[in-house]
Coordinates of C-alpha atoms and ligand atoms in Angstrom, one line a residue:
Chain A
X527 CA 81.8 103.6 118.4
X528 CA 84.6 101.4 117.1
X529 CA 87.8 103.2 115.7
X530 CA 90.5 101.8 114.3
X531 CA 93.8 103.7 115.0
X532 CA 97.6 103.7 114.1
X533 CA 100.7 106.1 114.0
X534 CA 103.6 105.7 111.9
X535 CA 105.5 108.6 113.1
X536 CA 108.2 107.0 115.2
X537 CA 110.1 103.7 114.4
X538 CA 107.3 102.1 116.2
X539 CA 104.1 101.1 114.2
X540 CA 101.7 101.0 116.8
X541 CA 98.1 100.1 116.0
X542 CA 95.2 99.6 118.5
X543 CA 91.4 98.9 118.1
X544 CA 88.8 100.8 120.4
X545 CA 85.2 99.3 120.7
X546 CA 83.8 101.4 123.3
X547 CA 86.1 101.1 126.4
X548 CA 87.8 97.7 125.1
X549 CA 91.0 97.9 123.9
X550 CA 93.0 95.8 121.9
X551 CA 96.8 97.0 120.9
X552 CA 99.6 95.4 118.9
X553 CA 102.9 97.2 118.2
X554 CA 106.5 96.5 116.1
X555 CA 108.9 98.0 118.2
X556 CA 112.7 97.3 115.3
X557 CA 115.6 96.3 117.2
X558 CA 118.3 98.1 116.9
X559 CA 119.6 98.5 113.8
X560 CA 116.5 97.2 112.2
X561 CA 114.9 99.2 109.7
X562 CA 110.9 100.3 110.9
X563 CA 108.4 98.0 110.3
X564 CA 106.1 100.8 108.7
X565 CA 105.7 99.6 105.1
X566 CA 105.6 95.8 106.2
X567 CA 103.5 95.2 109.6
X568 CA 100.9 98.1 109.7
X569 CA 98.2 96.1 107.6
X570 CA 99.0 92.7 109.1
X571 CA 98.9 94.5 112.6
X572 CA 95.3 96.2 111.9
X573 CA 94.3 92.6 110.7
X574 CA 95.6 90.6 114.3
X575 CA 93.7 93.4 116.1
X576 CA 90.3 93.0 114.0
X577 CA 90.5 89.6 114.5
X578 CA 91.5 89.7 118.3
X579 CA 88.8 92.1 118.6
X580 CA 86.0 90.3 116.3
X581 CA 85.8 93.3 114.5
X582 CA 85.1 93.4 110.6
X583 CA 85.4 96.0 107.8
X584 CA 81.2 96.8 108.2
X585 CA 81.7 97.0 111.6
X586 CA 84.3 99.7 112.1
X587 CA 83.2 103.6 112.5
X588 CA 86.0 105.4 112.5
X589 CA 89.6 105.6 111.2
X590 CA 91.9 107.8 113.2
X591 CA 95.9 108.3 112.1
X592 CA 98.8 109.5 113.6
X593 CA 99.9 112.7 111.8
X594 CA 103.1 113.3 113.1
X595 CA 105.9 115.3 113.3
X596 CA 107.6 112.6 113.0
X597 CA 109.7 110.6 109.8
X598 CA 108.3 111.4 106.9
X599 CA 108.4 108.0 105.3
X600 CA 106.7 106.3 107.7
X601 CA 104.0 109.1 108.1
X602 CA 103.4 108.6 104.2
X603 CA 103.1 104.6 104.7
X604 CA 100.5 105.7 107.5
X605 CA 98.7 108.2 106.0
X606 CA 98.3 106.4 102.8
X607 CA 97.2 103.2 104.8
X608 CA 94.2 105.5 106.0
X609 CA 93.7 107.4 103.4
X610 CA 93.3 104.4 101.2
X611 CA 91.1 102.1 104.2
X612 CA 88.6 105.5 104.4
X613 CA 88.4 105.8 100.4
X614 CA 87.8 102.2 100.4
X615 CA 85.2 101.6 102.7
X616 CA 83.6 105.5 102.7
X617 CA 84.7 105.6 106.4
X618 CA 85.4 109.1 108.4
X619 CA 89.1 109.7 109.1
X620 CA 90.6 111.5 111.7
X621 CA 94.0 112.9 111.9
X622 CA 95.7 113.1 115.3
X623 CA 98.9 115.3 116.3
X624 CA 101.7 112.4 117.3
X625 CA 103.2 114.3 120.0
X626 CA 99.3 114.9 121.6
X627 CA 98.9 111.1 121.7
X628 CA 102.7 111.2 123.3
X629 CA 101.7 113.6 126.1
X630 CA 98.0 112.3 126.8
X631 CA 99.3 109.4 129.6
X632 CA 101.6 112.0 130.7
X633 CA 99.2 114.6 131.2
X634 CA 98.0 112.1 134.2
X635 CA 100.8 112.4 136.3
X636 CA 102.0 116.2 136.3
X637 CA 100.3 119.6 134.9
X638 CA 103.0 120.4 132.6
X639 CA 104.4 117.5 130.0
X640 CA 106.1 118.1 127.1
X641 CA 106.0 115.3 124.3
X642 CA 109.4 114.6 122.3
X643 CA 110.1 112.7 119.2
X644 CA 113.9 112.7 118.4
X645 CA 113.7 114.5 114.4
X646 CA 117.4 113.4 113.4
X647 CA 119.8 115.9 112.9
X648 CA 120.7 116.4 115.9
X649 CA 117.0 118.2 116.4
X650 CA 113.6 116.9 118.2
X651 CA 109.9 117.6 117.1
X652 CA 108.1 118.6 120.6
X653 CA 105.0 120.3 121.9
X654 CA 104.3 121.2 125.5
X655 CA 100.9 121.3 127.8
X656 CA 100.0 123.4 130.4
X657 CA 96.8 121.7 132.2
X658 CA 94.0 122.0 129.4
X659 CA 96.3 124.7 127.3
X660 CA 98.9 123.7 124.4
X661 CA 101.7 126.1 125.6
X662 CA 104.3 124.8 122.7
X663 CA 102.8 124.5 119.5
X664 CA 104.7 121.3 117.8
X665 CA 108.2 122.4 116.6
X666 CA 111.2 121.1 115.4
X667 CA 113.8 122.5 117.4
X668 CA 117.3 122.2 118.7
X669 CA 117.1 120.2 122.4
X670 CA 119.5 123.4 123.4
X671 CA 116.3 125.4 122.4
X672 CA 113.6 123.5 124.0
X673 CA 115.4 123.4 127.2
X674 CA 115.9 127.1 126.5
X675 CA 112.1 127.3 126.1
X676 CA 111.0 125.2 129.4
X677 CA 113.3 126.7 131.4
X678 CA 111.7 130.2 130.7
X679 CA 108.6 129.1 132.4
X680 CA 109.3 128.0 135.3
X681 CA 107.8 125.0 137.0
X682 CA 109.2 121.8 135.9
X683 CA 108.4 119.4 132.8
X684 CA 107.3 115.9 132.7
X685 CA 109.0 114.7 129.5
X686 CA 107.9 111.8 127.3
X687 CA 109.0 110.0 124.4
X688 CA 112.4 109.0 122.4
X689 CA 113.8 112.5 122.2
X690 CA 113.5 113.1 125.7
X691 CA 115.8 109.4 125.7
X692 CA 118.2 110.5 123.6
X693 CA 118.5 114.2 124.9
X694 CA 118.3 114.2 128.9
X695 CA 121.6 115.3 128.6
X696 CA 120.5 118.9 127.5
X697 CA 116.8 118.7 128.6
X698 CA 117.4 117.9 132.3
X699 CA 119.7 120.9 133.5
X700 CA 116.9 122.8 132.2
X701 CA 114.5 121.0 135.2
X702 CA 112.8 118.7 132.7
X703 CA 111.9 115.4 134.6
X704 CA 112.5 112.5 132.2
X705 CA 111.3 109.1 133.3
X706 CA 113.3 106.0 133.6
X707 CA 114.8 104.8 129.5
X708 CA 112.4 101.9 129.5
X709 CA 109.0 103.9 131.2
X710 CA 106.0 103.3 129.3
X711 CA 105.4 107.0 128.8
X712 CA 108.2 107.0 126.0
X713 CA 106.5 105.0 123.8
X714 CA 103.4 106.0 121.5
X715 CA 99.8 104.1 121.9
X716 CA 97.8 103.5 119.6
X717 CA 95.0 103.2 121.9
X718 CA 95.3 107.2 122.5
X719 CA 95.1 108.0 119.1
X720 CA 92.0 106.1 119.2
X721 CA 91.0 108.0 122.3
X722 CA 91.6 111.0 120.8
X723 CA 90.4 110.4 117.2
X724 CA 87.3 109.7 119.0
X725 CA 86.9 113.6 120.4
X726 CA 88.0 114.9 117.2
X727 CA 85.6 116.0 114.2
X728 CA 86.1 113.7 111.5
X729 CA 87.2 115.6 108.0
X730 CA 87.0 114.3 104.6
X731 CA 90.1 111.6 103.6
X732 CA 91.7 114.0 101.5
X733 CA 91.7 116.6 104.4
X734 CA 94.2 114.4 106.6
X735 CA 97.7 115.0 105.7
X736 CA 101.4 114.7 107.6
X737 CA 102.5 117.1 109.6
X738 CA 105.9 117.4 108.5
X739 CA 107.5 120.7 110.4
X740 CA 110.1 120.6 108.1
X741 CA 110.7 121.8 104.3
X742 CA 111.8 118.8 101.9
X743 CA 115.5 118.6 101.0
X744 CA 115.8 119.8 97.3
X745 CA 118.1 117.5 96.1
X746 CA 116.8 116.7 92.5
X747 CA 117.6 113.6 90.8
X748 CA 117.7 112.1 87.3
X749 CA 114.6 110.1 86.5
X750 CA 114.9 106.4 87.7
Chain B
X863 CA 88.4 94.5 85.6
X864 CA 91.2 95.8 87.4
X865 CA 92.7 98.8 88.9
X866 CA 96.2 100.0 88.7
X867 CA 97.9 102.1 90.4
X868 CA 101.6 103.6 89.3
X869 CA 103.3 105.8 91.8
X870 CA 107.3 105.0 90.6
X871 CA 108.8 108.6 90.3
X872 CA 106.8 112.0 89.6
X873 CA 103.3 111.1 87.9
X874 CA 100.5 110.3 89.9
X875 CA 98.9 107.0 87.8
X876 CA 95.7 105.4 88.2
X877 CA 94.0 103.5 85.4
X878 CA 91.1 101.1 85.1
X879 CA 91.7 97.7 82.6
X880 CA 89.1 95.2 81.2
X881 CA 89.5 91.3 81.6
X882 CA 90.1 91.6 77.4
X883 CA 93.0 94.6 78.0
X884 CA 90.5 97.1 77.1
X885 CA 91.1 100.6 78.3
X886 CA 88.8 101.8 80.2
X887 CA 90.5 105.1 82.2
X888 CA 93.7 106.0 82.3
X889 CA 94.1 109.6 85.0
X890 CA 98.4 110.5 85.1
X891 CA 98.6 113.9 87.1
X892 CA 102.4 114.7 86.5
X893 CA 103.5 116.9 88.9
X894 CA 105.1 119.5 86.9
X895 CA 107.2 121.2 89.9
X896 CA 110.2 119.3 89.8
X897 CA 111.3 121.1 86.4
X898 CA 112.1 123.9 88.5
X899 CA 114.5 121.8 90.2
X900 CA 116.1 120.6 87.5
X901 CA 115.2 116.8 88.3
X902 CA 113.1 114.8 90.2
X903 CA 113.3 115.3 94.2
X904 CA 112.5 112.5 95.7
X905 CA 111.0 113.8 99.1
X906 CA 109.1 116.3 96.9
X907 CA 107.8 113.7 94.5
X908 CA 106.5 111.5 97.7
X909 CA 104.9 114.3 99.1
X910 CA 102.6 115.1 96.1
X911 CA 101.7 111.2 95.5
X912 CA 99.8 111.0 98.7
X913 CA 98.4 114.3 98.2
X914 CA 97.3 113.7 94.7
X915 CA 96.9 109.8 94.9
X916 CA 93.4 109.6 96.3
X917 CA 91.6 112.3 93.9
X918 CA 93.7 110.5 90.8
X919 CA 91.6 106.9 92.2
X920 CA 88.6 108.3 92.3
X921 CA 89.1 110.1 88.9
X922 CA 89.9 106.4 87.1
X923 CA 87.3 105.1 88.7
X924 CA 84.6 107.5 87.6
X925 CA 85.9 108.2 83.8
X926 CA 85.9 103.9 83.7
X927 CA 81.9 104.7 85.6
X928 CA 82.7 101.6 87.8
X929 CA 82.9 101.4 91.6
X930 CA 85.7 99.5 94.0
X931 CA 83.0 96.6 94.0
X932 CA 83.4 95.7 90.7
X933 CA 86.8 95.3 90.4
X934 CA 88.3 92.0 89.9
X935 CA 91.4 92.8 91.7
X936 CA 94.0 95.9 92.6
X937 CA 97.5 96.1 91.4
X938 CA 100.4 98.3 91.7
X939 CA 104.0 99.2 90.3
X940 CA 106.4 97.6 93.1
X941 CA 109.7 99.0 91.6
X942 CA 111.7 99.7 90.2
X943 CA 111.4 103.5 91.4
X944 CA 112.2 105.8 93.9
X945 CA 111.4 104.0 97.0
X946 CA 110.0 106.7 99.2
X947 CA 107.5 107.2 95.8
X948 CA 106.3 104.0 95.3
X949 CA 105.8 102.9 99.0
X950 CA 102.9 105.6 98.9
X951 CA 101.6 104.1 95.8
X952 CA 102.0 100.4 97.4
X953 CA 100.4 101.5 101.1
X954 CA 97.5 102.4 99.3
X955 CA 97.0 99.5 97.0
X956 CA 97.0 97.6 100.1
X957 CA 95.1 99.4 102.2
X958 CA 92.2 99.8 99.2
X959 CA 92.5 96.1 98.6
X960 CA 92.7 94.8 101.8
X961 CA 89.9 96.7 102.8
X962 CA 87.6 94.7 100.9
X963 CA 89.2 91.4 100.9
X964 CA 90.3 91.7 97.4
X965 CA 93.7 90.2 95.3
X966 CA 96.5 92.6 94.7
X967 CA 98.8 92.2 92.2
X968 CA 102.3 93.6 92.3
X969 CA 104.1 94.6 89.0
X970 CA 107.3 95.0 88.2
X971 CA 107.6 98.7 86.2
X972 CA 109.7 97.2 83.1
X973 CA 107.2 94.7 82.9
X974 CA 104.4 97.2 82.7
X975 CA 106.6 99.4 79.9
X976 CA 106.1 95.8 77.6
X977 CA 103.0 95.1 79.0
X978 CA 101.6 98.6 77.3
X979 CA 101.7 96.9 73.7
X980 CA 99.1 94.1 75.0
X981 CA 96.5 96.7 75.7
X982 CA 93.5 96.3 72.8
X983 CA 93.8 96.2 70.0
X984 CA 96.9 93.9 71.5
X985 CA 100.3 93.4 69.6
X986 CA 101.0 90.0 70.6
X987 CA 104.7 88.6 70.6
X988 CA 106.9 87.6 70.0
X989 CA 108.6 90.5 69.3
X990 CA 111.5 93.0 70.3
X991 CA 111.0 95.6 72.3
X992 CA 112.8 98.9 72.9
X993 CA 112.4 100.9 76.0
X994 CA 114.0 104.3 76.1
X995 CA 112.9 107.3 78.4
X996 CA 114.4 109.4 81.4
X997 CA 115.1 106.2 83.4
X998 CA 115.5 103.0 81.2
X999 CA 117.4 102.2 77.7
X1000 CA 116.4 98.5 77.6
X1001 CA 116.6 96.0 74.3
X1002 CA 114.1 93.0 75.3
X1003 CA 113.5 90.0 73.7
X1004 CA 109.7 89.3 74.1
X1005 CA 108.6 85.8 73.8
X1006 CA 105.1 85.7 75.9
X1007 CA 103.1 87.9 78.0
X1008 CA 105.4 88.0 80.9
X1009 CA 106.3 88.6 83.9
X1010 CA 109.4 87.4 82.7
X1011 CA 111.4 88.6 79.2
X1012 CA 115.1 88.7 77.8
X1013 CA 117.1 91.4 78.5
X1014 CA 119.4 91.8 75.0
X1015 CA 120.8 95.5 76.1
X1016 CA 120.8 97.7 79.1
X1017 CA 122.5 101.4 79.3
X1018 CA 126.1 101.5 80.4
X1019 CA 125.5 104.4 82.4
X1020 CA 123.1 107.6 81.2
X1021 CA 119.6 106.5 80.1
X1022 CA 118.8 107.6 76.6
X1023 CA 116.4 110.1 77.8
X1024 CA 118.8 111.6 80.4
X1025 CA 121.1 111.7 77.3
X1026 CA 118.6 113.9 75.8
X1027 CA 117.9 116.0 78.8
X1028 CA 121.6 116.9 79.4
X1029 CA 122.2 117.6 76.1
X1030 CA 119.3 120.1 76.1
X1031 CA 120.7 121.3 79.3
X1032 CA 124.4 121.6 77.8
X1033 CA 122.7 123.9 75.1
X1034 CA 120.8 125.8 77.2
X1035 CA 117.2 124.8 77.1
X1036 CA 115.2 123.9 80.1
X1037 CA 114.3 121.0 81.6
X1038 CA 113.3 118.4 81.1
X1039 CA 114.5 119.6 77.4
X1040 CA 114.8 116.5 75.7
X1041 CA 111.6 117.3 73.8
X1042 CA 112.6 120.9 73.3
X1043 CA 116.5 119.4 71.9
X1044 CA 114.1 118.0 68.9
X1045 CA 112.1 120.8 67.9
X1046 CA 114.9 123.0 67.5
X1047 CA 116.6 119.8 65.7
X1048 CA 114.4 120.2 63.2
X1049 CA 115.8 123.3 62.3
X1050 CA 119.5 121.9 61.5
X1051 CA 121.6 119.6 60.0
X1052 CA 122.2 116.2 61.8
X1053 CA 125.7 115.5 59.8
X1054 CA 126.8 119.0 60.7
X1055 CA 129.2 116.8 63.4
X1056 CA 129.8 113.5 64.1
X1057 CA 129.0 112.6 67.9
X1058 CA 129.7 109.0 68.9
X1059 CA 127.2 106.4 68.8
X1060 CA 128.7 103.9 71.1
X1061 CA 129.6 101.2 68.5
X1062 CA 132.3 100.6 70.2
X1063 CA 130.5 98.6 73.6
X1064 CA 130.2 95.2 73.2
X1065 CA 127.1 93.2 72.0
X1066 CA 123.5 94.9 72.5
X1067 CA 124.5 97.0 75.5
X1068 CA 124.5 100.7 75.1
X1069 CA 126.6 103.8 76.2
X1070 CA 125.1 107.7 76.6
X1071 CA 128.1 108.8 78.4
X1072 CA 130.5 109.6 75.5
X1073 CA 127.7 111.9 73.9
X1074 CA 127.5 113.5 76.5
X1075 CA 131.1 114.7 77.1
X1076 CA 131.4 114.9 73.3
X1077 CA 128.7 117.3 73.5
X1078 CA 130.3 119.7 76.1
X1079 CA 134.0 120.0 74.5
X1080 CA 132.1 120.6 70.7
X1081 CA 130.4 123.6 72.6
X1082 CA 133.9 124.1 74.3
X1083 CA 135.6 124.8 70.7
X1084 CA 133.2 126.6 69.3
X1085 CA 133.0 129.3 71.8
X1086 CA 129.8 130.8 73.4
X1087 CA 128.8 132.8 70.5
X1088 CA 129.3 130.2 67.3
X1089 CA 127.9 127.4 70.1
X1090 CA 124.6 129.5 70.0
X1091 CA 124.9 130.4 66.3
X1092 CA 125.1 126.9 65.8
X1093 CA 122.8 125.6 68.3
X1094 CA 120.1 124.2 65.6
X1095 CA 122.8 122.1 64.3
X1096 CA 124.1 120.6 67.4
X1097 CA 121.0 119.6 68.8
X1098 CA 119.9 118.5 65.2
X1099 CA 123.5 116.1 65.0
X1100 CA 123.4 115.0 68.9
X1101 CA 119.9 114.0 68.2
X1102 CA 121.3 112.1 64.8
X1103 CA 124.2 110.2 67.7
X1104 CA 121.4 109.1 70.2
X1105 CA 118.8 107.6 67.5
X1106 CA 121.7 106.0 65.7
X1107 CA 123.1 104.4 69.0
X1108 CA 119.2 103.0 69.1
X1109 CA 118.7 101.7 66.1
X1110 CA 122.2 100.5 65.4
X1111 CA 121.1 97.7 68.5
X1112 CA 117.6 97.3 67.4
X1113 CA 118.5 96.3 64.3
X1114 CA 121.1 93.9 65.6
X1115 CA 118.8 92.7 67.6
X1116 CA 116.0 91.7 65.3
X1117 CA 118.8 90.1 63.0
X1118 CA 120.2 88.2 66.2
X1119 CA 116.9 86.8 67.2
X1120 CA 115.1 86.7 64.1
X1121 CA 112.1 88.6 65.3
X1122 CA 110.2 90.4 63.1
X1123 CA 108.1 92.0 65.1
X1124 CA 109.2 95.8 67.2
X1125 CA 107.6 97.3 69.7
X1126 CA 108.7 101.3 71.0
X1127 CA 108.1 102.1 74.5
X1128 CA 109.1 104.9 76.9
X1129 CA 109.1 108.8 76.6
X1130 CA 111.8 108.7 73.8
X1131 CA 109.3 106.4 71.5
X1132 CA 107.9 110.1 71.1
X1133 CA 111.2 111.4 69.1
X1134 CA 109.9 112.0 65.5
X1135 CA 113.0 110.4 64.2
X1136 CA 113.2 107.6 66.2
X1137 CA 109.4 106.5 64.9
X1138 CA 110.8 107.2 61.2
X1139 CA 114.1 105.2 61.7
X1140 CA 111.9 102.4 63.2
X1141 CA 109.2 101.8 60.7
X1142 CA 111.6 100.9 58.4
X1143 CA 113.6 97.9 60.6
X1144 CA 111.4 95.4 60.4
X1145 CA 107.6 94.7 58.5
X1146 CA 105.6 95.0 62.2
X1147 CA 106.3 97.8 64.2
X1148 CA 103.9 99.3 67.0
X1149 CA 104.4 102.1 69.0
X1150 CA 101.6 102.6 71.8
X1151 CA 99.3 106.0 72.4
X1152 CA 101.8 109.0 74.2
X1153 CA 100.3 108.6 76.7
X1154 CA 101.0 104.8 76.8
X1155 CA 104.9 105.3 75.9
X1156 CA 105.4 107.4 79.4
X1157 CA 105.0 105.9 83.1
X1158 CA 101.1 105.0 83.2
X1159 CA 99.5 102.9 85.1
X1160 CA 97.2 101.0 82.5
X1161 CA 100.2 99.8 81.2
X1162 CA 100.9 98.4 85.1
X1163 CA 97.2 97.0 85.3
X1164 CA 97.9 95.2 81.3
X1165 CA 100.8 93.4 82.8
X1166 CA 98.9 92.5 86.2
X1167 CA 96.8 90.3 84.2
X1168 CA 99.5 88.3 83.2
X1169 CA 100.8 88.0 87.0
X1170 CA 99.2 85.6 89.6
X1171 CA 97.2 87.6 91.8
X1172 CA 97.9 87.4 95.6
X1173 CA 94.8 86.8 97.7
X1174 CA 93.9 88.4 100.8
X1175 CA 95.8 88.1 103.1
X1176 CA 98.6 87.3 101.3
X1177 CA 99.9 90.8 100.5
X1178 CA 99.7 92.7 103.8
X1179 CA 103.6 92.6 103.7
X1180 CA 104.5 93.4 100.1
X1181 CA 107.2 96.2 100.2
X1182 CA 108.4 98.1 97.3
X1183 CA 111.7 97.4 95.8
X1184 CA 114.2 100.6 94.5
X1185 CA 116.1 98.8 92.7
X1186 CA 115.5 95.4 89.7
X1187 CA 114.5 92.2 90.5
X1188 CA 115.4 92.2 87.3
X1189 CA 119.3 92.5 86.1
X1190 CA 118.6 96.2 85.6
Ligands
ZN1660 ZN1 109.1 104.1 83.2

């Protein structure tokens, strides 16, 4: 089977190409202070990796997307991107939980890893895994209350992604290991949304939506 | 044949054009649940897009009985917009193009608004054209099909709509209550006071502000219970003010560039007294379908086929753009 998979979710727009156990990955990681490359590099990104891979449209099987939690902007640029490439070429699309993909090379090295996206606001987005068992359900949450929460059970947390970065102040007291600011396991790949779009049963386009976490901001505004 | 797709603030747009500008679908799902809100929300807005945007494709596509292999090309509303909203609209354009190797064409939205007077049976410029809704108050000077056209006017600050919907607010109706300001217009006497027009701002340019203010002290003076009392006037009078301000510049504007041709566009081309005002500026006037007036996207997919088409791969980049390439 030959999927074609991306996430959006994080300032990174990571996309990766899975024909059996090949794998071909390209990612846009902004610099800082530059603005995510969501709306610009996905499509050329899927294109380099098709090519790379000598893949074409007829060939591919499967479309698998990030879902999130995550920003919402770039989770609509995603989303719509495979939305749009399903409707287009009558393809099967799988959504895949953001913070699952996060965990998944984690889930290597320790029994209990806990995936975290920093949400803005002072907040993160963050699920947690206990062996085979989702024992956080993803969340946006203070890091005060998911250190709260990880400290309650016990055993110690391998953490992985930006929010874990940005928070280690609040999350390691609570016994949360947190590799080194430049580990790997921080960043989100593409090939294990592929992985796990693979596993998952494909829905209808219209089925696969963001997982947002949060309510929007009512803020109404004239017409433009 | 192309498809368009039109995603700028809070109607979901997909319509289906002919080489000859014949219209073959034209699906807008509005959403409706801003009102409640009291404006657009942006995040709110975006949300609904990409829920709505694939059914609203499919829907264009079946009404026009064609598939995505026989189109000729895609094209889509860049901006001006919300940007969150049209990014949805512009991801998927891209994606459904891309997908089968086909051209895109990016549109600018104003040019889309003019372009919705070359749909068949065409009105062919030159002529002027006024757009006036929620979000423009524009005077252009329309020598060819586009992309490019002469701005003569542009609003000062509110649009004329947003006049309209303020006033309806300041008078307690709902919103968007522009609509509902000129039903219960009908009802009273438009000379009953004199609002400001706006004369006073310089060349074709135009200014809702004023009206606006003018608006809250006249309610002001005349207390809660006369306001009410008198509300069929006031609406009928501030209606009188905005539709003046219009036609004052249109007419200047026909005599300026000696066009004698006028085209109406935008949700305010509705107004009943607008469309009376108008016929009688110049011998041609043309006013497209309802439908056609308000954001659409057949009107996106007439102006695409004035527009070089970008071929695949071209486009993979294309972003949307908030805010005019235009002077707007
Ligand atoms: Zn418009």
């Amino acid at each position: 089977m030959i999927i074609l998979g991306f996430d959006t979710a994080t300032p990174a727009t990571a996309v990766a190409l899975l024909d059996g156990d090949e794998v071909v990955e390209r990612r846009h990681d902004p610099e800082p202070g530059e603005r995510p490359g969501h709306a610009t590099r996905l499509l050329a990104l899927l294109a380099e990796v098709m090519a790379e891979g000598g893949v074409g449209w007829e060939r591919v099987d499967r479309i698998a997307a990030g879902i999130g939690p995550g920003s919402f902007t770039g989770l609509r640029i995603g989303l719509a991107t495979a939305r749009s490439l399903a409707q287009s070429r009558a393809l099967p699309l799988v959504g895949v939980s953001s913070l699952a993909a996060l965990a998944e090379p984690a889930r290597a090295q320790a029994d209990r890893v806990v995936a975290v996206l920093d949400a803005r606001r002072g907040e993160v987005f963050a699920a947690a895994w206990e062996g085979r068992d989702q024992v956080l359900a993803p969340v946006a949450l203070a890091p005060e209350a998911l250190a709260e929460r990880l400290r309650d059970v016990g055993s110690p947390s391998l953490a992985a992604g930006d929010g874990a970065v940005r928070f280690r102040e609040q999350l390691e007291p609570a016994g949360v290991v947190i590799p080194a600011d430049g580990s790997p396991l921080h960043r989100l790949s593409a090939a294990w949304i592929c992985r796990l779009g693979a596993r998952a049963e494909a829905a209808g386009p219209g089925t696969v939506l963001p997982s947002y976490l949060r309510e929007p901001d009512a803020h109404p505004r004239q017409r433009p | 044949m192309i498809l368009a797709i039109e995603t700028s603030c809070d109607d979901t747009c997909a319509a289906v054009v002919g080489a000859e500008g014949e219209l073959l679908a034209n699906v807008i799902s509005s959403q409706g649940i801003h009102d409640r809100y009291g404006g657009v929300v942006p995040e709110v807005a975006s949300r609904h897009h990409l829920e709505l945007l694939p059914a609203v494709v499919d829907d264009a596509l079946a009404r026009a009985g064609v598939g995505l292999g026989d189109l000729d090309a895609l094209a889509v509303t860049q901006g001006p917009g919300l940007v969150g909203a049209l990014l949805v609209g512009v991801a998927s354009a891209k994606a459904l193009a891309a997908a089968r190797e086909l051209p895109l064409v990016p549109v600018d939205h104003l040019h889309g608004h003019v372009a919705a007077n070359f749909l068949a049976p065409s009105f062919e410029p030159p002529f002027l054209c006024l757009l006036a809704s929620g979000g423009h108050t524009l005077l252009a000077e329309v020598r060819d099909h586009g992309p490019d056209f002469g701005v003569l006017g542009t609003t000062l600050d509110d649009a004329a709509g947003e006049a309209f919907d303020k006033g309806a607010r300041l008078l307690g109706l709902g919103f968007p209550g522009g609509p509902e300001l000129s039903r219960l217009a009908v009802e009273g006497d438009p000379h009953a006071f004199a609002f400001p027009t706006g004369r006073g701002v310089a060349g074709l340019d135009f200014s809702f502000a004023g009206l606006k203010t003018a608006l809250l002290y006249k309610v002001r003076d005349l207390g809660e219970d006369e306001a009410r009392a008198r509300r069929a006037d006031l609406a009928a009078s501030y209606e009188h003010a905005i539709v003046e301000a219009l036609v004052d510049r249109v007419a200047r504007g026909l005599e300026q560039t000696g066009l004698d041709r006028l085209a109406l566009g935008g949700g305010v081309a509705a107004n009943r007294l607008l469309r009376e005002r108008a016929a009688g500026l110049a011998p041609h006037v043309h006013v497209p379908a309802p439908e056609l007036c308000t954001d659409n996207a057949a009107m996106i997919a007439s102006a695409a086929r004035f527009v070089d088409p970008l071929p695949y791969p071209a486009y993979v980049g294309l972003d949307a753009y908030a805010t005019g390439e235009r002077a707007l």
